[in-house]
mmCIF file of C-alpha atoms in Angstrom:
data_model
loop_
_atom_site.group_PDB
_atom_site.id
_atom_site.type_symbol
_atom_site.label_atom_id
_atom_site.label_comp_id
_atom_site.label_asym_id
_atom_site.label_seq_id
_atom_site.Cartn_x
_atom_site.Cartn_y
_atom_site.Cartn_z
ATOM 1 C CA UNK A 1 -20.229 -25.844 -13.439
ATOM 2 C CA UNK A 2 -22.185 -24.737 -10.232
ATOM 3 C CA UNK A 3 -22.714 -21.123 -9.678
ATOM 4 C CA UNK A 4 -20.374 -20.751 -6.964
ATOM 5 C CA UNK A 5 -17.611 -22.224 -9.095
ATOM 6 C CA UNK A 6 -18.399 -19.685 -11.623
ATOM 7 C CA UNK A 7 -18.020 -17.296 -9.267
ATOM 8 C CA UNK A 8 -14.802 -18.713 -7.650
ATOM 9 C CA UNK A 9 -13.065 -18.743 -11.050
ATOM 10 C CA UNK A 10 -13.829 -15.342 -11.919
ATOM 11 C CA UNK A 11 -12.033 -14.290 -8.146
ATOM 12 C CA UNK A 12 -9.040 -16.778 -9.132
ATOM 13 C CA UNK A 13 -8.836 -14.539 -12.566
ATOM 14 C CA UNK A 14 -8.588 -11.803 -10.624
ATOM 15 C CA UNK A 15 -6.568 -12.570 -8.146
ATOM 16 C CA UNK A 16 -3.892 -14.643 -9.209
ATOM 17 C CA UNK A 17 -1.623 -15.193 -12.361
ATOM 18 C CA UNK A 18 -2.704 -17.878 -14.991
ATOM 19 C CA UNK A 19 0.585 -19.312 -14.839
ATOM 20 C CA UNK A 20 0.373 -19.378 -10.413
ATOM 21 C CA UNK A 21 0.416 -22.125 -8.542
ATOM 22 C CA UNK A 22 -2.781 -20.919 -6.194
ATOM 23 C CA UNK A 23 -4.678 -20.520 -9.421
ATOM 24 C CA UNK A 24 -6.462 -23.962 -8.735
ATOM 25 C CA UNK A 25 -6.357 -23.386 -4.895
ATOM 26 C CA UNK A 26 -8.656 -19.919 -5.074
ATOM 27 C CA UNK A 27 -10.894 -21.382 -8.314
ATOM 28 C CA UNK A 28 -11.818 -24.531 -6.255
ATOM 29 C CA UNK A 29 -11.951 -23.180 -2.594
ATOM 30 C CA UNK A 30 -15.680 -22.727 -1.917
ATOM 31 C CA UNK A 31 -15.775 -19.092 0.273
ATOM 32 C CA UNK A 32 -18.608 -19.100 0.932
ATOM 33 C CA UNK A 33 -18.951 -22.063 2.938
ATOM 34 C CA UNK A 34 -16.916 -20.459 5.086
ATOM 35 C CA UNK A 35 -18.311 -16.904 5.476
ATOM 36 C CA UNK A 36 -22.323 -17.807 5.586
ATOM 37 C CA UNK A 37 -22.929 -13.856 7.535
ATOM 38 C CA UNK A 38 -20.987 -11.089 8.181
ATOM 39 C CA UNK A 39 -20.920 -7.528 8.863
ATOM 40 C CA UNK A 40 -20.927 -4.559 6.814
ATOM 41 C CA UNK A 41 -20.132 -1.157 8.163
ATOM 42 C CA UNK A 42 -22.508 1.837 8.256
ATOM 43 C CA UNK A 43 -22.371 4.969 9.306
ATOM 44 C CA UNK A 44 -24.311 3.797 12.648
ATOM 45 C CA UNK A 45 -22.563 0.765 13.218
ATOM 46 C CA UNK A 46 -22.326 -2.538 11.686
ATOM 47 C CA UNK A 47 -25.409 -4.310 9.180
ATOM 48 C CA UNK A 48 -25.352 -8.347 9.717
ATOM 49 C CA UNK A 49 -25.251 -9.531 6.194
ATOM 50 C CA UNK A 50 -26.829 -13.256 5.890
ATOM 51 C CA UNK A 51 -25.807 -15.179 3.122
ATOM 52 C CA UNK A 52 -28.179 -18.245 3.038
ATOM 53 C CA UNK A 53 -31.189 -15.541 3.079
ATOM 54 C CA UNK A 54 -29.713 -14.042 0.182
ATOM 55 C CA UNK A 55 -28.030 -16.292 -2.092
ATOM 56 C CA UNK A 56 -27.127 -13.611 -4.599
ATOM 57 C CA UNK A 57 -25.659 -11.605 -2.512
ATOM 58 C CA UNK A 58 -23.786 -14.080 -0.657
ATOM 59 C CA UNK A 59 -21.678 -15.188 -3.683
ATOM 60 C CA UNK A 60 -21.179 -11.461 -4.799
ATOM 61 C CA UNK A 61 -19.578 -10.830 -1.952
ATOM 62 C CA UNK A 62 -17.934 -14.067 -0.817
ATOM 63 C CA UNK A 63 -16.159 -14.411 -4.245
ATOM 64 C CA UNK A 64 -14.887 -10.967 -4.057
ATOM 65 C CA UNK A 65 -11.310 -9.294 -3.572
ATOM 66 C CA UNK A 66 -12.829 -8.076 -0.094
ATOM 67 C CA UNK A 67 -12.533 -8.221 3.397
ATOM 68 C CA UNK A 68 -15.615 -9.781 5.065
ATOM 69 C CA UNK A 69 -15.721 -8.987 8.986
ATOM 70 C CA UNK A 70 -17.234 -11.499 10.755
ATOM 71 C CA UNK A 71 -16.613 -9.999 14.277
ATOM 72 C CA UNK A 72 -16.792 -6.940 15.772
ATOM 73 C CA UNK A 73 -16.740 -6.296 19.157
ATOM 74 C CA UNK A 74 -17.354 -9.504 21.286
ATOM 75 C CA UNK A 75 -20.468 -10.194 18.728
ATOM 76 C CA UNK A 76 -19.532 -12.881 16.092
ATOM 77 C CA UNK A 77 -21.890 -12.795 13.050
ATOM 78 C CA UNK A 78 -22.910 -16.170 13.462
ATOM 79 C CA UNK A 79 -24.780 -15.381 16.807
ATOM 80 C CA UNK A 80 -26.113 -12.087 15.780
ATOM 81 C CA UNK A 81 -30.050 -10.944 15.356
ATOM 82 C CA UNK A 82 -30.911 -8.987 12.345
ATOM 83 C CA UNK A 83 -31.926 -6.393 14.844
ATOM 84 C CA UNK A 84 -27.998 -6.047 16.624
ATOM 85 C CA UNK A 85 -26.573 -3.029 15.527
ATOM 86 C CA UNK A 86 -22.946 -3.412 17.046
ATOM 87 C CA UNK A 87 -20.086 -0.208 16.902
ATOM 88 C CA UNK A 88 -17.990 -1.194 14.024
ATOM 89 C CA UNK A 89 -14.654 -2.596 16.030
ATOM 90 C CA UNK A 90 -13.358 -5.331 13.447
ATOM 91 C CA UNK A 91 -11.933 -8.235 15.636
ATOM 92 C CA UNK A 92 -12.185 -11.122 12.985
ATOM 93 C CA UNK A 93 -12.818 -11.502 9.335
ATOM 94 C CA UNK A 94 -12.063 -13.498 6.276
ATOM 95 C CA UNK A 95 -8.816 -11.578 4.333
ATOM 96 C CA UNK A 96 -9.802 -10.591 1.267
ATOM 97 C CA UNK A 97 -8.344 -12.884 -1.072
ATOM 98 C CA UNK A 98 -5.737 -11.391 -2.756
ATOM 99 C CA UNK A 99 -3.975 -10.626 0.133
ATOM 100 C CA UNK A 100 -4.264 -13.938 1.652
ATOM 101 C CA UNK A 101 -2.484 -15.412 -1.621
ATOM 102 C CA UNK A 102 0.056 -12.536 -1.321
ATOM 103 C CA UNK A 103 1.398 -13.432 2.154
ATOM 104 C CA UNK A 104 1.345 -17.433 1.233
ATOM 105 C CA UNK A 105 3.571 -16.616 -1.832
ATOM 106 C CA UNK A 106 5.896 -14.303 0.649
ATOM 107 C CA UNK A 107 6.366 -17.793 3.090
ATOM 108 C CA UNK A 108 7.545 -19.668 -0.035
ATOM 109 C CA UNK A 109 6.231 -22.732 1.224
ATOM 110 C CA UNK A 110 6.652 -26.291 -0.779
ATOM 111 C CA UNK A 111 5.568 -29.880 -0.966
ATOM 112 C CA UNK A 112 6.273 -31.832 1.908
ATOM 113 C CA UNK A 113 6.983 -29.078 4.383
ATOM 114 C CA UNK A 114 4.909 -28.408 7.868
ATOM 115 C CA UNK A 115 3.450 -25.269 7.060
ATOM 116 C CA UNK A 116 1.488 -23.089 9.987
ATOM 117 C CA UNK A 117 -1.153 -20.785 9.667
ATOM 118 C CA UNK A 118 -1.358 -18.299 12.318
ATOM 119 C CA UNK A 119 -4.714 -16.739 12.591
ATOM 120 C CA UNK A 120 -7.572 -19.313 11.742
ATOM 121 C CA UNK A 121 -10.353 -16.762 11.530
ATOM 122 C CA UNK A 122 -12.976 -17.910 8.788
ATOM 123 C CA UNK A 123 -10.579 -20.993 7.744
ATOM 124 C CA UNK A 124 -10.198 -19.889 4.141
ATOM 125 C CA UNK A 125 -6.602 -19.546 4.202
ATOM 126 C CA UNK A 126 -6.201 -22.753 5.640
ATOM 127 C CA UNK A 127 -8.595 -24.432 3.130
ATOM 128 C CA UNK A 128 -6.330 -22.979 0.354
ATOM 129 C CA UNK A 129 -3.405 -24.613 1.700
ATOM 130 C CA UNK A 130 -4.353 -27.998 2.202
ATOM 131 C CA UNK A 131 -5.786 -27.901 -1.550
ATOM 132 C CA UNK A 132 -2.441 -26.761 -2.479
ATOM 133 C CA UNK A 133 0.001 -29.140 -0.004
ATOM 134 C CA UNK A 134 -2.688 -31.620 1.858
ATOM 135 C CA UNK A 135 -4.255 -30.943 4.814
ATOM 136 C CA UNK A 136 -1.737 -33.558 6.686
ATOM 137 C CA UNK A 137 1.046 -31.066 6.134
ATOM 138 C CA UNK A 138 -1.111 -28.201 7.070
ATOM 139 C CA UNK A 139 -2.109 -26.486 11.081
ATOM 140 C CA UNK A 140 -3.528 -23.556 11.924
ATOM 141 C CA UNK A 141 -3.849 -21.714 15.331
ATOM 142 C CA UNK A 142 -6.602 -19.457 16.870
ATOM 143 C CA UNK A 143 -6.832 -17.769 20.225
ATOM 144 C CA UNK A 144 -11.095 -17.707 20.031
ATOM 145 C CA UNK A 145 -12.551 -21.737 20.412
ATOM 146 C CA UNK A 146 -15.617 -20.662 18.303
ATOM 147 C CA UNK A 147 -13.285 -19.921 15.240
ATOM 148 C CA UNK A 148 -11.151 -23.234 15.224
ATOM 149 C CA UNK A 149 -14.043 -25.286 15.919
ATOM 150 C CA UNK A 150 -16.281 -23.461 13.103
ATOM 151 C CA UNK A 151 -13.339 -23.916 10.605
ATOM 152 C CA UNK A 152 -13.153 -27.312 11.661
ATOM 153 C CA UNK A 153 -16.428 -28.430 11.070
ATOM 154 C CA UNK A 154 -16.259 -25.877 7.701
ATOM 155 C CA UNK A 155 -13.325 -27.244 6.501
ATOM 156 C CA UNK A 156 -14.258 -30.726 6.962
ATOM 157 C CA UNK A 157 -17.655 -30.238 5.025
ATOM 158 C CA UNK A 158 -15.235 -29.522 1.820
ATOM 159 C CA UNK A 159 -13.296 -32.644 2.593
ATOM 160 C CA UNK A 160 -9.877 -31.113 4.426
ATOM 161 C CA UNK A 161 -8.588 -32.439 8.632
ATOM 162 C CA UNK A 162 -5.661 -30.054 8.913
ATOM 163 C CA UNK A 163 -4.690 -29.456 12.822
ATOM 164 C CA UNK A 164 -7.019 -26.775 14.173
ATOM 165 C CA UNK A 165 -5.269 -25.725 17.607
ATOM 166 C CA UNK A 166 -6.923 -23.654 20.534
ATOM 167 C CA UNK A 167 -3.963 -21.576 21.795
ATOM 168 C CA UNK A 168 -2.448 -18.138 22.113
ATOM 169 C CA UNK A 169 -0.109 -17.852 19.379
ATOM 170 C CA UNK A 170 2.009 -15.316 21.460
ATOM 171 C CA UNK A 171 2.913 -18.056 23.328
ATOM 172 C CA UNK A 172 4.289 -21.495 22.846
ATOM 173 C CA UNK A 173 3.164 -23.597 19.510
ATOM 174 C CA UNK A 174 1.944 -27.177 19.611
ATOM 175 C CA UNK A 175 4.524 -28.142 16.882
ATOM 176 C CA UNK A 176 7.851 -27.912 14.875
ATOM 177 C CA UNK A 177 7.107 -26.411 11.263
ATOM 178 C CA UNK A 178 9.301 -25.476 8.109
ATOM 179 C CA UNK A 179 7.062 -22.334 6.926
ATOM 180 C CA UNK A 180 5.052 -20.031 9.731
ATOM 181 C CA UNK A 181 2.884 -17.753 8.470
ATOM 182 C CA UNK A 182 0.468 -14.889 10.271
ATOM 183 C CA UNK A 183 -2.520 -13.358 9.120
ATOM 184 C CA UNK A 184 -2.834 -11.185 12.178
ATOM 185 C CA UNK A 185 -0.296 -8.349 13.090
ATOM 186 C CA UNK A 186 2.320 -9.232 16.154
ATOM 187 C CA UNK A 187 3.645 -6.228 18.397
ATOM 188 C CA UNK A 188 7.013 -8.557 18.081
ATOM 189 C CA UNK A 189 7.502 -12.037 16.580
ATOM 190 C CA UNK A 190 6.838 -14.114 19.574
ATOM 191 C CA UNK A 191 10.000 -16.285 20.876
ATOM 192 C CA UNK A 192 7.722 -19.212 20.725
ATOM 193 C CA UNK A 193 7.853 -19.167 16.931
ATOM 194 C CA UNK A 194 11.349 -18.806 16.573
ATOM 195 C CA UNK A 195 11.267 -21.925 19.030
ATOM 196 C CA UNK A 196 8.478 -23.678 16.642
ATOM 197 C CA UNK A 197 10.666 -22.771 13.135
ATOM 198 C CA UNK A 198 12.769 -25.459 12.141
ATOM 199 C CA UNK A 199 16.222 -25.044 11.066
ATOM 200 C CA UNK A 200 16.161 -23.196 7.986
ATOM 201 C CA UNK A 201 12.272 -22.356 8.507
ATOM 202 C CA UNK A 202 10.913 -19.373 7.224
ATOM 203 C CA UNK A 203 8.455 -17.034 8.822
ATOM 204 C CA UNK A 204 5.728 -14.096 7.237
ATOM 205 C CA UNK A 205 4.133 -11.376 9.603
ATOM 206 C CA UNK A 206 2.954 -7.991 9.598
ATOM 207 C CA UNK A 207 4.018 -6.287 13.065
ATOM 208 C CA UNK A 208 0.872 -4.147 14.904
ATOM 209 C CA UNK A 209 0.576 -0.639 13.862
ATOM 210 C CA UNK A 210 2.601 -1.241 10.704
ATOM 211 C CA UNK A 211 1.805 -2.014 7.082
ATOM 212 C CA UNK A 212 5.793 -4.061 6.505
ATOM 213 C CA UNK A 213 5.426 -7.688 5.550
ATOM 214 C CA UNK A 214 8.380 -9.445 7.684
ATOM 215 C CA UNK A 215 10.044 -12.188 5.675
ATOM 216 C CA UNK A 216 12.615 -14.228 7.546
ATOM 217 C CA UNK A 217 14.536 -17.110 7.781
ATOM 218 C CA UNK A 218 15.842 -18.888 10.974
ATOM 219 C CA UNK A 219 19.305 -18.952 12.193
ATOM 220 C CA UNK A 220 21.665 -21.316 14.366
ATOM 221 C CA UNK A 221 21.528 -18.744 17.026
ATOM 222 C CA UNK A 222 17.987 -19.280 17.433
ATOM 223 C CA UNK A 223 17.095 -15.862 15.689
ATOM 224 C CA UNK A 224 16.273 -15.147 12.226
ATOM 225 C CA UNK A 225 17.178 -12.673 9.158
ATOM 226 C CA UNK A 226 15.419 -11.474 6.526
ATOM 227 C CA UNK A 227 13.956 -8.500 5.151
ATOM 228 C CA UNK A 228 10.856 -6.168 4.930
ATOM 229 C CA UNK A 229 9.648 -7.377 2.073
ATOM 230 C CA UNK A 230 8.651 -4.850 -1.179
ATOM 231 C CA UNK A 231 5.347 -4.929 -0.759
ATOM 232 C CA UNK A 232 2.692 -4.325 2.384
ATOM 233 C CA UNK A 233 -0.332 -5.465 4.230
ATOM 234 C CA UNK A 234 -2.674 -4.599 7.290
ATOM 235 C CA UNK A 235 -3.764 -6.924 9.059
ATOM 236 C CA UNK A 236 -5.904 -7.120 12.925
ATOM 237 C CA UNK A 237 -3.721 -7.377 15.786
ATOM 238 C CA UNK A 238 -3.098 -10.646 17.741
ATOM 239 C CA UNK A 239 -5.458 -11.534 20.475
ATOM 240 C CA UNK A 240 -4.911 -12.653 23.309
ATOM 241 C CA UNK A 241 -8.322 -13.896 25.001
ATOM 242 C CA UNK A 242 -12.350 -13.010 24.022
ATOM 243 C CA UNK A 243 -11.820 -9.230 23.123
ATOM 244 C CA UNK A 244 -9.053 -6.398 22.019
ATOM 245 C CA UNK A 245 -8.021 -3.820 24.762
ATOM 246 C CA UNK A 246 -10.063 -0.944 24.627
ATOM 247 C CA UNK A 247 -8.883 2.116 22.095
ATOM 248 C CA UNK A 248 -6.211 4.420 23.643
ATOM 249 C CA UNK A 249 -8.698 7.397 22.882
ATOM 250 C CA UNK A 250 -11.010 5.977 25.492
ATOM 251 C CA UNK A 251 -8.108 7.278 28.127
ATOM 252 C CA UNK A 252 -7.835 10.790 26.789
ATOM 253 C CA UNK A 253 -11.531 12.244 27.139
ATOM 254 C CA UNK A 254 -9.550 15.303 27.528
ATOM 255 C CA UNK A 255 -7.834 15.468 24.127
ATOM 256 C CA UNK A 256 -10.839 15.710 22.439
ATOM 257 C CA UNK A 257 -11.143 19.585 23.071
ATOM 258 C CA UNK A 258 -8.949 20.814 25.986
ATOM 259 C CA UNK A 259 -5.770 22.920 25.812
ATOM 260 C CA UNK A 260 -2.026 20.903 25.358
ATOM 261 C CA UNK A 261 0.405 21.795 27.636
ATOM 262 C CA UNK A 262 1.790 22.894 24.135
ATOM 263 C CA UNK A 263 0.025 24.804 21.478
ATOM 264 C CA UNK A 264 1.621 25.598 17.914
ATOM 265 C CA UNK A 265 0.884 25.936 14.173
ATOM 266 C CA UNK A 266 1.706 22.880 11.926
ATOM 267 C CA UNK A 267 4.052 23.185 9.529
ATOM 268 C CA UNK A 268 1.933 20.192 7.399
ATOM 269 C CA UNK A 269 -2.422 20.066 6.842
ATOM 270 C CA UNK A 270 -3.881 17.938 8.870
ATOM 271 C CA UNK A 271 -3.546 14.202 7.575
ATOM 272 C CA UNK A 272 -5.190 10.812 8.241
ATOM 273 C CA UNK A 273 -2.487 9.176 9.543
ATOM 274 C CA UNK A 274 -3.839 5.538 9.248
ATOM 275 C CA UNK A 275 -4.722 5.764 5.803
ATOM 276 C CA UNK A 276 -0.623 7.059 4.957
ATOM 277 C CA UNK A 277 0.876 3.729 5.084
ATOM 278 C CA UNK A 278 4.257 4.790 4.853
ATOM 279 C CA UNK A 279 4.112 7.350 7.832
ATOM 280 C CA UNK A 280 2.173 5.552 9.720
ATOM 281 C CA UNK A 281 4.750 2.876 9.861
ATOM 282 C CA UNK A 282 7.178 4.769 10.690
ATOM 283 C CA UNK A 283 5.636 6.746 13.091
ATOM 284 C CA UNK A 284 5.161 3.479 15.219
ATOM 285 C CA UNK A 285 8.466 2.615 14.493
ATOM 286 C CA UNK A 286 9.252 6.006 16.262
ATOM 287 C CA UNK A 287 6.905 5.891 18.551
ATOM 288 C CA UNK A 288 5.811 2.247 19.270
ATOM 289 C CA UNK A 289 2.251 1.593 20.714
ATOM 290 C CA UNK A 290 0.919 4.772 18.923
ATOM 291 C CA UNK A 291 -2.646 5.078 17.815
ATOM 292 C CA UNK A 292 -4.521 7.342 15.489
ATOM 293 C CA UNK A 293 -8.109 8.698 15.364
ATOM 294 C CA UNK A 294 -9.436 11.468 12.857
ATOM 295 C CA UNK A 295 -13.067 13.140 12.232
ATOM 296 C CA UNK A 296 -14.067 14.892 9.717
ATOM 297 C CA UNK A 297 -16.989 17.819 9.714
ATOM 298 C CA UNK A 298 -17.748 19.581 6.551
ATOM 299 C CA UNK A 299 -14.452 21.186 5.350
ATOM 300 C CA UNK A 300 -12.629 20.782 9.268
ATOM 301 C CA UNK A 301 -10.110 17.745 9.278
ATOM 302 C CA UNK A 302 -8.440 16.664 13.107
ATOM 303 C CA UNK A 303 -6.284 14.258 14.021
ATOM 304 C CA UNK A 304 -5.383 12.851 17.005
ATOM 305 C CA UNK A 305 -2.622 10.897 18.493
ATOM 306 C CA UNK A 306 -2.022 8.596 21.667
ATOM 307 C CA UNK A 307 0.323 7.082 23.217
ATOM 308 C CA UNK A 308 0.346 4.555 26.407
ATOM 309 C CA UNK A 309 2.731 7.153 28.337
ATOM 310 C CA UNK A 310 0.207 9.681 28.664
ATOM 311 C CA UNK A 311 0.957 11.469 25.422
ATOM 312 C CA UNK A 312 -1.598 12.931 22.998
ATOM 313 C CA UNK A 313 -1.540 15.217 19.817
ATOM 314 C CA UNK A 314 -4.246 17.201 18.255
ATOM 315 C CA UNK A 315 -4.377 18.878 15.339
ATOM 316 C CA UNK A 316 -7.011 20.712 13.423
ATOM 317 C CA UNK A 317 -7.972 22.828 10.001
ATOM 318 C CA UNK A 318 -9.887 23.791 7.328
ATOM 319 C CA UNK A 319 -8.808 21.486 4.663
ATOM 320 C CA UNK A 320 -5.273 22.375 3.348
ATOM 321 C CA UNK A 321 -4.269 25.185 6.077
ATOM 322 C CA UNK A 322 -1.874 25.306 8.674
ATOM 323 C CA UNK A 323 -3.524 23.128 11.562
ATOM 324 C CA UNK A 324 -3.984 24.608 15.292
ATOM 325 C CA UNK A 325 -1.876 21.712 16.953
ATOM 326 C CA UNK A 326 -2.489 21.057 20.774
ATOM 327 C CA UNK A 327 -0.060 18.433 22.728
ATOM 328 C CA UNK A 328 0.676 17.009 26.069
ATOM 329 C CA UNK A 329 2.307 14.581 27.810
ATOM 330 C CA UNK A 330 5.933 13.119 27.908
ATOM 331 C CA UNK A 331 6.223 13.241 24.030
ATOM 332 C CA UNK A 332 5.676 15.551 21.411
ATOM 333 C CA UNK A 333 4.211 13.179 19.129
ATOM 334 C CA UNK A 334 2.864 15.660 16.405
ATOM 335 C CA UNK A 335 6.184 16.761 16.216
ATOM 336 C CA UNK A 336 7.481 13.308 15.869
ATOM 337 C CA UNK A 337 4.920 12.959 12.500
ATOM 338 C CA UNK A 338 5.924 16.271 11.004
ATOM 339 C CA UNK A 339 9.719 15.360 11.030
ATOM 340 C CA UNK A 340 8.370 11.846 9.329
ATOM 341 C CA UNK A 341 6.370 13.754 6.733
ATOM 342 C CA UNK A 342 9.846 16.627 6.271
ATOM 343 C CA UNK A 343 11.920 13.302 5.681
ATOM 344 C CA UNK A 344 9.577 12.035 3.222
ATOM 345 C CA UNK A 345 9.572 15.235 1.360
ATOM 346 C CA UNK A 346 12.878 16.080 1.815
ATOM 347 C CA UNK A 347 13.850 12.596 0.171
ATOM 348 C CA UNK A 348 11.268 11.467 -1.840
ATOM 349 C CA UNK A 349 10.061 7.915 0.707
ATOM 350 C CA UNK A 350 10.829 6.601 3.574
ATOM 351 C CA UNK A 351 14.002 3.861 4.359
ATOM 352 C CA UNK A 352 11.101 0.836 5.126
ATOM 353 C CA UNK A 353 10.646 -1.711 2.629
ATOM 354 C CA UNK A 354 13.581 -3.426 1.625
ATOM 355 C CA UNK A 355 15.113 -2.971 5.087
ATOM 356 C CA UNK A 356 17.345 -5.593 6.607
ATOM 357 C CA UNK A 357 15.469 -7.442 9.522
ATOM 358 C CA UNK A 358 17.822 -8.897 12.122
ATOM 359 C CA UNK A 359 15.164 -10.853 15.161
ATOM 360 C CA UNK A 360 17.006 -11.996 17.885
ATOM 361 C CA UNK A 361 15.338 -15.160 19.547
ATOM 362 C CA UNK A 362 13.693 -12.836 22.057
ATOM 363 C CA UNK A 363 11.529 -11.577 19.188
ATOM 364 C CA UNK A 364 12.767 -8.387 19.031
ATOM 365 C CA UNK A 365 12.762 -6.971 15.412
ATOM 366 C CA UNK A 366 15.931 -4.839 13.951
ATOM 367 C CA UNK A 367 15.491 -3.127 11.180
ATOM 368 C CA UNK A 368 18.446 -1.215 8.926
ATOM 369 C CA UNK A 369 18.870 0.942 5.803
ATOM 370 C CA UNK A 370 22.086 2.839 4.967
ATOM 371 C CA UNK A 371 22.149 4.896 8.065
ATOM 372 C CA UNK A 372 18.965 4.242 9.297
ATOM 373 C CA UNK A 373 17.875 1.657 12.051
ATOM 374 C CA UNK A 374 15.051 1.011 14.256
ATOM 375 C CA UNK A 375 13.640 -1.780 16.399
ATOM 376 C CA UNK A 376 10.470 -3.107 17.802
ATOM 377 C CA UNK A 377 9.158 -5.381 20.532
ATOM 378 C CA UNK A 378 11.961 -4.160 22.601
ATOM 379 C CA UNK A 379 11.137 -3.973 26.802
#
């Protein structure tokens, strides 16, 4: 057995059940192929990793459970100098593994179906389903040239033609498939996929600024149903050309220390709202288009929110005490977290996973629970 392979069957162990049916797919997919550098973050920046320069540590980290960014930025890690030291702004990566085998097993795909996989990035999720279904049953899509070409000429090297497609998956699809499924987040399912799912089809997303896996199956009005599925996952958003849009807390220089039109003691300490799955869901549910920023120094926590209408939140404290909170704008969107966080403790969680999904062929999302509802991708 070659060392990789050693390696790779250690990561299948870990990652999958001895009895699952992407046991073979992860123990004979060589990663590494397909991530030769990335990026690691530091407190500066990013660190270009290069794999062939360090063999050892290029099948450490390619056969683990790990996310390996390959972009940030506009700078892909193949073109990088050992001297770049880019901001850490993850645009592209290889999904760790495990996660990558969760969201095929959510699409339920099966032999002899067209199965799509949105988001080509390094190619590895794509190489794992043409092991598992053949590579003439298999397509992926990429917004960025470099990527689909790369994981072309990648997974060709291991012996796998799957259809590598140039496009903006936002948009229209080259093709008709049984089984869609993203590894990049969607503000809203796009209509084109609804368009692209066959009847019966089934498609698997994340939606941006959410951690719900979206699991449903099309309809004869050209929609699809489903549910948020019992389990979660983060992924990058969708692109749409070269580069993201810049951070929303470029556009609020004056959040970082100014006065809010409305200043107030929070009822909750200050928390990182990205790193509370559950809240941070729903805030964007309740809020959509949302983002979150927090700092640290020494024992003082802040947080910050934005919103594209000109809102913004800030609230700060010394660890567990009542934060100073500072807001402005057309929302109150600290006070939108806090009666979030008061549900959550009032109840015990929050009415997400498990939630009915209703999409209407517009690609706007409906979600219900008992006597809750929300939607998103609406306007």
């Amino acid at each position: 057995m070659t060392e990789w392979a050693q390696h790779a069957a250690a990561l299948a162990d870990e990652v999958t059940h001895p009895q699952s049916r992407w046991r073979d797919a992860v123990r004979l997919t060589p990663r590494h192929l397909f991530v030769p550098r990335w990026w690691w973050a530091e407190h500066d920046g990013a660190l270009l990793a290069d794999g062939p320069a360090n063999p050892e540590l290029w099948l450490r980290a390619a056969y683990s459970d790990t996310t390996l960014v390959t972009r940030t930025g506009s700078l892909h890690a193949d073109h990088a100098e050992p001297e770049n030291r880019p901001a850490w702004w993850p645009t592209s990566s290889s999904t760790l593994p495990s996660l990558v085998v969760q969201m095929l097993r959510h699409a339920r795909p099966a032999e002899g179906m067209r199965i799509l996989d949105v988001g080509t990035a390094s190619g590895y999720s794509t190489a794992l389903l043409c092991h598992r279904f053949g590579d003439r049953y298999v397509s992926s899509v990429d917004v960025d040239p470099y990527l689909t070409d790369t994981a072309r000429e990648r997974l060709a090297a291991v012996g796998y033609r799957p259809e590598l497609v140039t496009v903006d998956a936002t948009k229209e699809l080259p093709g008709g498939y049984d089984r869609i499924v993203a590894m990049v987040a969607m503000p809203r399912v796009p209509p084109g996929w609804l368009r692209a799912l066959r009847p019966g089809g089934r498609l698997v997303t994340t939606l941006t600024g959410t951690t719900m896996i979206i699991g449903a199956e099309k309809t004869p009005d050209g929609g699809a149903v489903g549910r948020v599925e019992r389990d979660w996952a983060g992924f990058m958003h969708a692109r749409h050309g070269s580069g993201h849009p810049p951070h929303l807390i470029e556009s609020f220089p004056h959040a970082r220390d100014q006065e809010g039109e409305e200043v107030s003691t929070g009822r909750y300490p200050v928390l990182n709202v990205s790193d509370a799955w559950e809240v941070s869901t729903h805030l964007t549910l309740t809020a959509p288009g949302v983002e979150t920023h927090y700092e640290e120094l020494g024992d003082r926590r802040t947080a910050w929110l934005f919103h594209p209408d000109g809102s913004w939140a800030r609230a700060s404290a010394v660890w567990t005490d009542p934060p100073e909170v500072h807001q402005g704008g057309p929302q109150r969107l600290w006070d939108a977290l806090e009666r979030i966080r008061n549900r959550l403790n009032t109840e015990g969680a929050l009415p997400l996973y498990g939630a009915h999904v209703r999409i209407t062929p517009d690609g706007v999302v409906h979600l219900s629970r008992g006597k809750w509802h929300a939607s998103l991708g609406e306007g």
